Short mmCIF file of C-alpha atoms in Angstrom, two decimals:
data_model
loop_
_atom_site.label_atom_id
_atom_site.label_comp_id
_atom_site.label_asym_id
_atom_site.label_seq_id
_atom_site.Cartn_x
_atom_site.Cartn_y
_atom_site.Cartn_z
CA MET P 1 159.15 57.95 73.45
CA ARG P 2 160.03 58.44 69.82
CA ARG P 3 160.96 54.77 69.63
CA VAL P 4 157.54 53.89 71.04
CA VAL P 5 155.66 55.98 68.49
CA HIS P 6 157.77 54.57 65.66
CA ARG P 7 156.87 51.07 66.73
CA LEU P 8 153.23 52.05 66.91
CA ALA P 9 153.28 53.48 63.41
CA SER P 10 155.11 50.55 61.88
CA GLY P 11 152.58 48.04 63.12
CA HIS P 12 149.48 49.98 64.09
CA ARG P 13 147.12 47.79 62.09
CA ALA P 14 148.27 44.73 64.02
CA LEU P 15 148.05 46.72 67.21
CA GLN P 16 144.45 47.70 66.45
CA ARG P 17 143.59 44.01 66.75
CA ALA P 18 145.41 43.65 70.06
CA VAL P 19 143.94 43.92 73.53
CA CYS P 20 145.75 46.60 75.49
CA SER P 21 145.64 45.59 79.15
CA THR P 22 147.07 48.31 81.42
CA SER P 23 147.00 49.21 85.08
CA ALA P 24 145.02 52.24 86.19
CA SER P 25 147.61 52.97 88.89
CA VAL P 26 150.36 54.05 86.52
CA THR P 27 150.62 57.12 84.34
CA PRO P 28 149.01 57.18 80.88
CA LEU P 29 152.41 57.41 79.23
CA VAL P 30 153.76 54.31 81.03
CA ASP P 31 150.48 52.54 80.26
CA ALA P 32 150.91 53.37 76.60
CA GLU P 33 154.47 52.11 76.44
CA GLU P 34 153.67 48.89 78.31
CA GLY P 35 150.72 48.29 76.03
CA LEU P 36 152.99 48.62 73.02
CA HIS P 37 155.57 46.20 74.37
CA GLU P 38 152.87 43.64 75.18
CA ALA P 39 151.35 43.98 71.72
CA PHE P 40 154.56 43.78 69.73
CA GLU P 41 156.95 41.72 71.85
CA GLY P 42 154.34 39.27 73.12
CA MET P 43 152.46 39.30 69.77
CA GLU P 44 149.32 38.24 71.63
CA LEU P 45 146.99 39.24 68.82
CA ARG P 46 143.35 38.54 69.51
CA THR P 47 140.06 40.00 68.36
CA HIS P 48 139.89 43.75 67.83
CA THR P 49 138.48 45.42 70.94
CA ASP P 50 139.82 48.89 71.56
CA MET P 51 143.17 50.59 72.01
CA LEU P 52 141.61 53.53 73.85
CA ALA P 53 143.99 53.37 76.83
CA LEU P 54 146.97 53.27 74.54
CA VAL P 55 145.82 56.09 72.32
CA LYS P 56 144.84 58.24 75.31
CA GLY P 57 148.28 57.76 76.76
CA LEU P 58 149.95 58.78 73.54
CA GLU P 59 147.61 61.77 73.16
CA SER P 60 148.82 62.93 76.58
CA ALA P 61 152.35 62.36 75.40
CA VAL P 62 151.84 64.88 72.60
CA GLU P 63 151.59 67.59 75.26
CA THR P 64 154.05 66.26 77.84
CA VAL P 65 156.85 64.75 75.76
CA GLN P 66 158.99 66.36 73.08
CA LEU P 67 157.85 64.34 70.08
CA GLY P 68 159.26 65.24 66.71
CA ASP P 69 156.94 66.33 63.90
CA GLU P 70 157.30 62.93 62.23
CA GLU P 71 156.23 61.06 65.36
CA ALA P 72 153.28 63.39 65.92
CA CYS P 73 152.18 62.73 62.35
CA MET P 74 152.49 58.99 62.89
CA LEU P 75 150.29 59.22 65.95
CA LEU P 76 147.67 61.13 63.98
CA ASP P 77 147.82 58.45 61.29
CA VAL P 78 146.98 55.80 63.89
CA GLN P 79 143.98 57.77 65.16
CA VAL P 80 142.70 58.43 61.64
CA SER P 81 143.04 54.73 60.78
CA ARG P 82 141.08 53.92 63.92
CA MET P 83 138.35 56.31 62.81
CA GLU P 84 138.17 54.81 59.32
CA GLU P 85 137.70 51.32 60.79
CA SER P 86 134.94 52.42 63.18
CA PRO P 87 131.28 51.52 62.54
CA ALA P 88 129.51 54.10 60.36
CA ASP P 89 127.41 55.42 63.25
CA GLU P 90 130.54 56.15 65.30
CA THR P 91 132.68 57.76 62.60
CA ARG P 92 131.76 61.36 63.39
CA LYS P 93 132.42 60.82 67.08
CA GLU P 94 135.83 59.39 66.23
CA LEU P 95 136.47 62.35 63.92
CA GLN P 96 136.05 64.65 66.91
CA LYS P 97 138.85 62.77 68.67
CA VAL P 98 141.01 63.14 65.57
CA ARG P 99 140.34 66.89 65.52
CA VAL P 100 141.24 67.23 69.21
CA LEU P 101 144.51 65.39 68.61
CA PHE P 102 145.28 67.59 65.59
CA LYS P 103 144.72 70.73 67.69
CA GLN P 104 147.15 69.38 70.28
CA ILE P 105 149.68 68.74 67.57
CA GLU P 106 149.14 72.26 66.17
CA ALA P 107 149.74 73.74 69.62
CA ASN P 108 152.93 71.80 70.33
CA HIS P 109 154.40 70.97 66.93
CA SER P 110 154.49 72.06 63.32
CA PRO P 111 152.03 69.85 61.44
CA GLY P 112 153.46 68.98 58.06
CA ALA P 113 151.81 68.27 54.73
CA ALA P 114 151.03 64.68 55.74
CA CYS P 115 149.05 65.82 58.80
CA TYR P 116 146.92 68.25 56.80
CA ASN P 117 146.31 65.69 54.08
CA MET P 118 145.19 63.18 56.70
CA MET P 119 142.78 65.68 58.24
CA ILE P 120 141.15 66.43 54.87
CA ILE P 121 140.75 62.71 54.15
CA ALA P 122 139.36 62.07 57.65
CA CYS P 123 136.74 64.81 57.29
CA CYS P 124 135.74 63.54 53.86
CA CYS P 125 135.42 59.93 55.02
CA ALA P 126 133.36 61.03 58.03
CA GLY P 127 130.87 62.82 55.78
CA GLU P 128 131.90 66.31 56.87
CA PRO P 129 132.68 68.16 53.62
CA ALA P 130 132.36 71.58 55.24
CA LEU P 131 135.06 70.70 57.77
CA ALA P 132 137.19 69.27 54.97
CA GLU P 133 136.92 72.65 53.22
CA THR P 134 138.37 74.42 56.29
CA TYR P 135 141.49 72.28 56.18
CA ILE P 136 141.70 72.61 52.40
CA GLU P 137 141.70 76.38 52.83
CA LYS P 138 144.48 76.12 55.42
CA THR P 139 146.63 74.14 52.97
CA ARG P 140 146.11 76.88 50.38
CA GLU P 141 147.12 79.58 52.85
CA LYS P 142 150.23 77.67 53.90
CA GLY P 143 151.14 76.47 50.40
CA ILE P 144 150.88 72.84 51.47
CA PRO P 145 150.68 70.35 48.57
CA LEU P 146 147.90 67.76 48.45
CA THR P 147 148.35 64.14 47.50
CA ALA P 148 146.40 62.19 44.88
CA THR P 149 144.67 60.28 47.71
CA THR P 150 143.50 63.57 49.23
CA TYR P 151 142.26 64.87 45.88
CA ASN P 152 140.36 61.61 45.36
CA ALA P 153 138.66 61.94 48.75
CA MET P 154 137.73 65.54 47.95
CA LEU P 155 136.31 64.56 44.58
CA GLN P 156 134.26 61.75 46.09
CA HIS P 157 132.89 63.51 49.16
CA VAL P 158 132.86 67.28 48.62
CA PRO P 159 129.85 68.15 46.41
CA ARG P 160 131.24 71.22 44.67
CA TYR P 161 134.24 69.32 43.35
CA GLY P 162 132.09 66.45 42.09
CA ALA P 163 129.90 68.93 40.23
CA ASP P 164 132.77 69.86 37.90
CA MET P 165 134.90 66.76 37.53
CA GLU P 166 136.75 67.90 34.42
CA GLY P 167 137.66 71.17 36.10
CA PHE P 168 138.76 69.28 39.20
CA VAL P 169 141.08 67.01 37.22
CA THR P 170 142.55 70.09 35.54
CA THR P 171 143.18 71.62 38.98
CA MET P 172 144.96 68.43 40.06
CA LYS P 173 147.22 68.49 37.02
CA GLU P 174 148.00 72.19 37.47
CA ALA P 175 149.10 71.38 41.02
CA GLY P 176 151.48 68.76 39.64
CA VAL P 177 149.36 65.79 40.75
CA GLN P 178 148.40 63.27 38.08
CA PRO P 179 145.01 61.53 38.35
CA ASP P 180 145.45 57.87 39.21
CA GLY P 181 143.27 54.79 38.83
CA GLU P 182 141.30 55.66 41.95
CA THR P 183 140.60 59.16 40.61
CA TYR P 184 139.04 57.69 37.48
CA LYS P 185 137.14 55.13 39.54
CA VAL P 186 135.54 57.96 41.55
CA ILE P 187 134.69 59.81 38.32
CA LEU P 188 133.16 56.72 36.71
CA ASN P 189 131.11 55.90 39.81
CA LYS P 190 129.74 59.44 39.77
CA CYS P 191 128.84 58.96 36.09
CA LYS P 192 127.05 55.76 37.09
CA ALA P 193 125.18 57.49 39.91
CA SER P 194 123.82 60.02 37.41
CA CYS P 195 123.34 57.37 34.66
CA ASP P 196 125.57 59.43 32.37
CA GLY P 197 126.78 56.93 29.78
CA VAL P 198 128.20 59.65 27.53
CA ALA P 199 130.52 61.02 30.22
CA ALA P 200 131.52 57.49 31.25
CA MET P 201 132.54 56.60 27.69
CA LYS P 202 134.49 59.84 27.31
CA THR P 203 136.35 59.14 30.55
CA LEU P 204 137.14 55.60 29.43
CA ARG P 205 138.51 56.83 26.09
CA ASP P 206 140.77 59.28 27.92
CA MET P 207 142.00 56.47 30.16
CA LYS P 208 142.69 54.15 27.23
CA GLN P 209 144.83 56.80 25.58
CA LYS P 210 146.96 56.85 28.74
CA GLU P 211 146.78 53.06 29.08
CA GLU P 212 145.27 53.45 32.58
CA ALA P 213 141.99 51.60 32.09
CA THR P 214 141.61 48.42 34.17
CA ALA P 215 138.97 45.68 34.15
CA GLU P 216 137.26 47.37 37.09
CA HIS P 217 136.98 50.63 35.15
CA HIS P 218 135.50 48.76 32.16
CA ASN P 219 132.97 47.08 34.44
CA ILE P 220 131.77 50.39 35.86
CA VAL P 221 131.37 51.80 32.34
CA MET P 222 129.28 48.82 31.23
CA GLN P 223 127.10 49.13 34.33
CA THR P 224 126.67 52.82 33.59
CA LEU P 225 125.73 52.17 29.96
CA ALA P 226 123.08 49.67 31.08
CA LEU P 227 121.53 52.30 33.35
CA TYR P 228 121.88 54.95 30.65
CA PHE P 229 120.04 52.92 28.00
CA ALA P 230 117.41 51.76 30.51
CA ASN P 231 116.65 55.36 31.50
CA LYS P 232 116.52 56.45 27.85
CA GLY P 233 114.19 53.58 27.00
CA ASP P 234 116.59 52.28 24.36
CA GLY P 235 115.69 48.60 24.61
CA GLU P 236 117.84 47.40 21.73
CA ARG P 237 121.07 48.89 23.04
CA LEU P 238 120.19 47.89 26.57
CA ARG P 239 119.82 44.26 25.51
CA SER P 240 123.14 44.36 23.66
CA THR P 241 124.84 45.81 26.73
CA LEU P 242 123.22 43.28 29.04
CA ASP P 243 124.28 40.43 26.74
CA VAL P 244 127.90 41.55 27.12
CA ILE P 245 127.51 41.94 30.89
CA LEU P 246 126.10 38.44 31.29
CA ALA P 247 128.56 36.85 28.86
CA THR P 248 131.62 38.38 30.52
CA GLY P 249 130.47 38.06 34.14
CA ILE P 250 130.46 41.78 34.86
CA PRO P 251 128.88 42.19 38.31
CA LEU P 252 125.49 43.82 38.72
CA HIS P 253 124.68 45.39 42.07
CA PRO P 254 121.27 44.30 43.46
CA TYR P 255 120.68 47.76 44.90
CA GLU P 256 122.20 49.91 42.17
CA GLU P 257 121.83 48.59 38.62
CA LEU P 258 119.34 45.73 38.97
CA PRO P 259 116.20 47.67 40.11
CA SER P 260 116.44 50.24 37.29
CA ILE P 261 117.11 47.64 34.60
CA LEU P 262 114.23 45.40 35.72
CA SER P 263 111.92 48.42 35.84
CA HIS P 264 112.69 49.03 32.16
CA LEU P 265 112.10 45.35 31.34
CA VAL P 266 108.67 45.62 32.98
CA ARG P 267 107.81 48.39 30.52
CA GLU P 268 109.03 46.25 27.63
CA ALA P 269 107.02 43.27 28.85
CA ARG P 270 103.85 45.35 28.77
CA THR P 271 104.36 45.89 25.05
CA GLY P 272 104.44 42.15 24.40
CA SER P 273 108.20 41.59 24.46
CA ASP P 274 109.18 38.38 26.30
CA THR P 275 111.79 39.67 28.73
CA ALA P 276 111.32 36.87 31.30
CA ALA P 277 114.45 34.84 30.48
CA LEU P 278 116.63 37.94 30.46
CA ALA P 279 115.17 39.21 33.73
CA THR P 280 115.74 35.83 35.39
CA SER P 281 119.37 35.71 34.20
CA LEU P 282 120.03 39.22 35.47
CA TYR P 283 118.48 38.41 38.83
CA HIS P 284 120.61 35.31 39.35
CA ALA P 285 123.74 37.19 38.24
CA ALA P 286 123.13 39.95 40.82
CA VAL P 287 121.72 37.68 43.54
CA PRO P 288 123.75 34.46 43.35
CA ASP P 289 122.64 33.14 46.76
CA THR P 290 120.60 33.93 49.86
CA SER P 291 123.46 35.86 51.45
CA VAL P 292 122.44 38.77 49.21
CA THR P 293 118.98 40.30 49.71
CA PRO P 294 117.86 42.76 47.03
CA PRO P 295 115.23 45.44 47.63
CA LEU P 296 111.59 44.33 47.53
CA ALA P 297 111.12 46.36 44.32
CA VAL P 298 113.25 43.77 42.50
CA TYR P 299 110.78 40.99 43.36
CA HIS P 300 107.79 43.11 42.39
CA SER P 301 109.40 43.85 39.02
CA LEU P 302 110.12 40.17 38.39
CA LEU P 303 106.55 39.17 39.23
CA ARG P 304 105.19 41.88 36.93
CA ILE P 305 107.42 40.68 34.09
CA TYR P 306 106.32 37.07 34.58
CA ALA P 307 102.67 38.18 34.76
CA HIS P 308 102.89 40.10 31.47
CA THR P 309 104.78 37.34 29.69
CA GLY P 310 102.86 34.32 31.07
CA HIS P 311 105.52 32.52 33.15
CA PRO P 312 103.71 31.20 36.25
CA ASP P 313 106.49 28.70 37.05
CA SER P 314 108.97 31.56 37.36
CA SER P 315 106.49 33.44 39.56
CA ILE P 316 106.12 30.43 41.84
CA ALA P 317 109.92 30.12 42.11
CA ILE P 318 110.15 33.76 43.22
CA LEU P 319 107.37 33.33 45.80
CA LYS P 320 109.15 30.27 47.21
CA GLU P 321 112.36 32.26 47.46
CA LEU P 322 110.55 35.04 49.32
CA GLN P 323 109.20 32.44 51.74
CA ALA P 324 112.71 31.05 52.28
CA ARG P 325 113.90 34.55 53.07
CA ASP P 326 111.03 35.09 55.56
CA ILE P 327 109.61 37.89 53.41
CA GLU P 328 105.84 38.17 53.62
CA THR P 329 103.90 37.40 50.45
CA THR P 330 101.39 40.16 49.73
CA THR P 331 98.05 40.06 47.94
CA VAL P 332 99.59 42.03 45.09
CA MET P 333 102.20 39.30 44.60
CA ILE P 334 99.52 36.58 44.51
CA GLU P 335 97.57 38.67 42.02
CA LYS P 336 100.63 38.79 39.74
CA LEU P 337 100.96 35.02 40.01
CA ALA P 338 97.32 34.63 38.98
CA GLU P 339 97.84 37.00 36.06
CA ALA P 340 100.82 34.90 34.93
CA HIS P 341 98.55 31.85 34.87
CA LEU P 342 95.95 33.82 32.90
CA GLN P 343 98.53 35.00 30.38
CA ALA P 344 99.68 31.38 29.98
CA GLY P 345 96.12 30.28 29.27
CA ASP P 346 95.52 28.57 32.63
CA THR P 347 92.27 30.31 33.48
CA GLU P 348 91.19 27.69 36.03
CA THR P 349 94.25 28.06 38.28
CA ALA P 350 94.07 31.84 37.98
CA GLN P 351 90.43 31.85 39.05
CA GLN P 352 91.20 29.60 42.02
CA LEU P 353 93.88 32.00 43.19
CA PHE P 354 91.58 35.01 42.80
CA GLU P 355 88.85 33.33 44.84
CA LYS P 356 91.14 31.85 47.51
CA HIS P 357 92.75 35.19 48.28
CA GLY P 358 89.63 37.33 47.81
CA ILE P 359 91.09 39.25 44.87
CA GLU P 360 88.57 41.16 42.79
CA ARG P 361 89.41 41.38 39.11
CA ASP P 362 88.95 44.67 37.29
#
């Protein structure tokens, strides 16, 4: 049986894509072993369906067969991996299966550090920080060390650790665990979520001193600075930051950075600043093709910018894109198109649009 579990652990990701065809007339343990041999010796890898029969058989084996601690941990690893690859709406249900398996292992074996670390990560990934805390407390009681991966999951998903990131990093170091690139990525993404450009720059400076900053880290910092300056209303620094972003191809997320930045450019456009070209460039950088659909607020912001700055052609291009995406054109959108014509001096076309769509001007 140990050989079976070892084979499962060594290739469980391939196995997760295999179809496990077993007979209901044989015992779960025999089913499990036959499923393994078919998956690995036959290598008949097809689309990922489910390895429920296999996993159930091995779960039974935890109670009926003398597995070593290492094999029990390997089995838990497979179940956690299965949970992580489940659709978001099924993750918590899969977590319950992981918890049941862990309880079986606790009752029949001595779960090691790896098992506890996996349980903390599983709870974090499933959006159950309170459950994660219970396993964290157990590791403290038992003196079980945590890995950098576990600390990163805690920092990302458990609110109280994210509230004091500097203190958390200090705790990691005191435990003999050095923050890695993923730790800093989590920190920087939290800075971005709160639009904290100051904290992002401080983190980047610390990383540069240790020569740990990567291109991805730099990108997150630039995205954060764009949000920071947009929220502060610092148009000059925002434009400088956006120039660097566009020139270097730093990605902009259509749901994260783009809406806030365009909202600021709308405010600038109202003061007479021509932000149309910049807004268009940002839009195409964040939405390169129709496979990406930004929130409707992005289109409203673009139409407002074009209305204030007198760019009806750009407005028409956006309305055509909305039509291609099967997004309904509203009266408000047509009104912004008419205003763009007015701002450009084309009173006749604007009036025609107002009359055709029954829009009353203030």
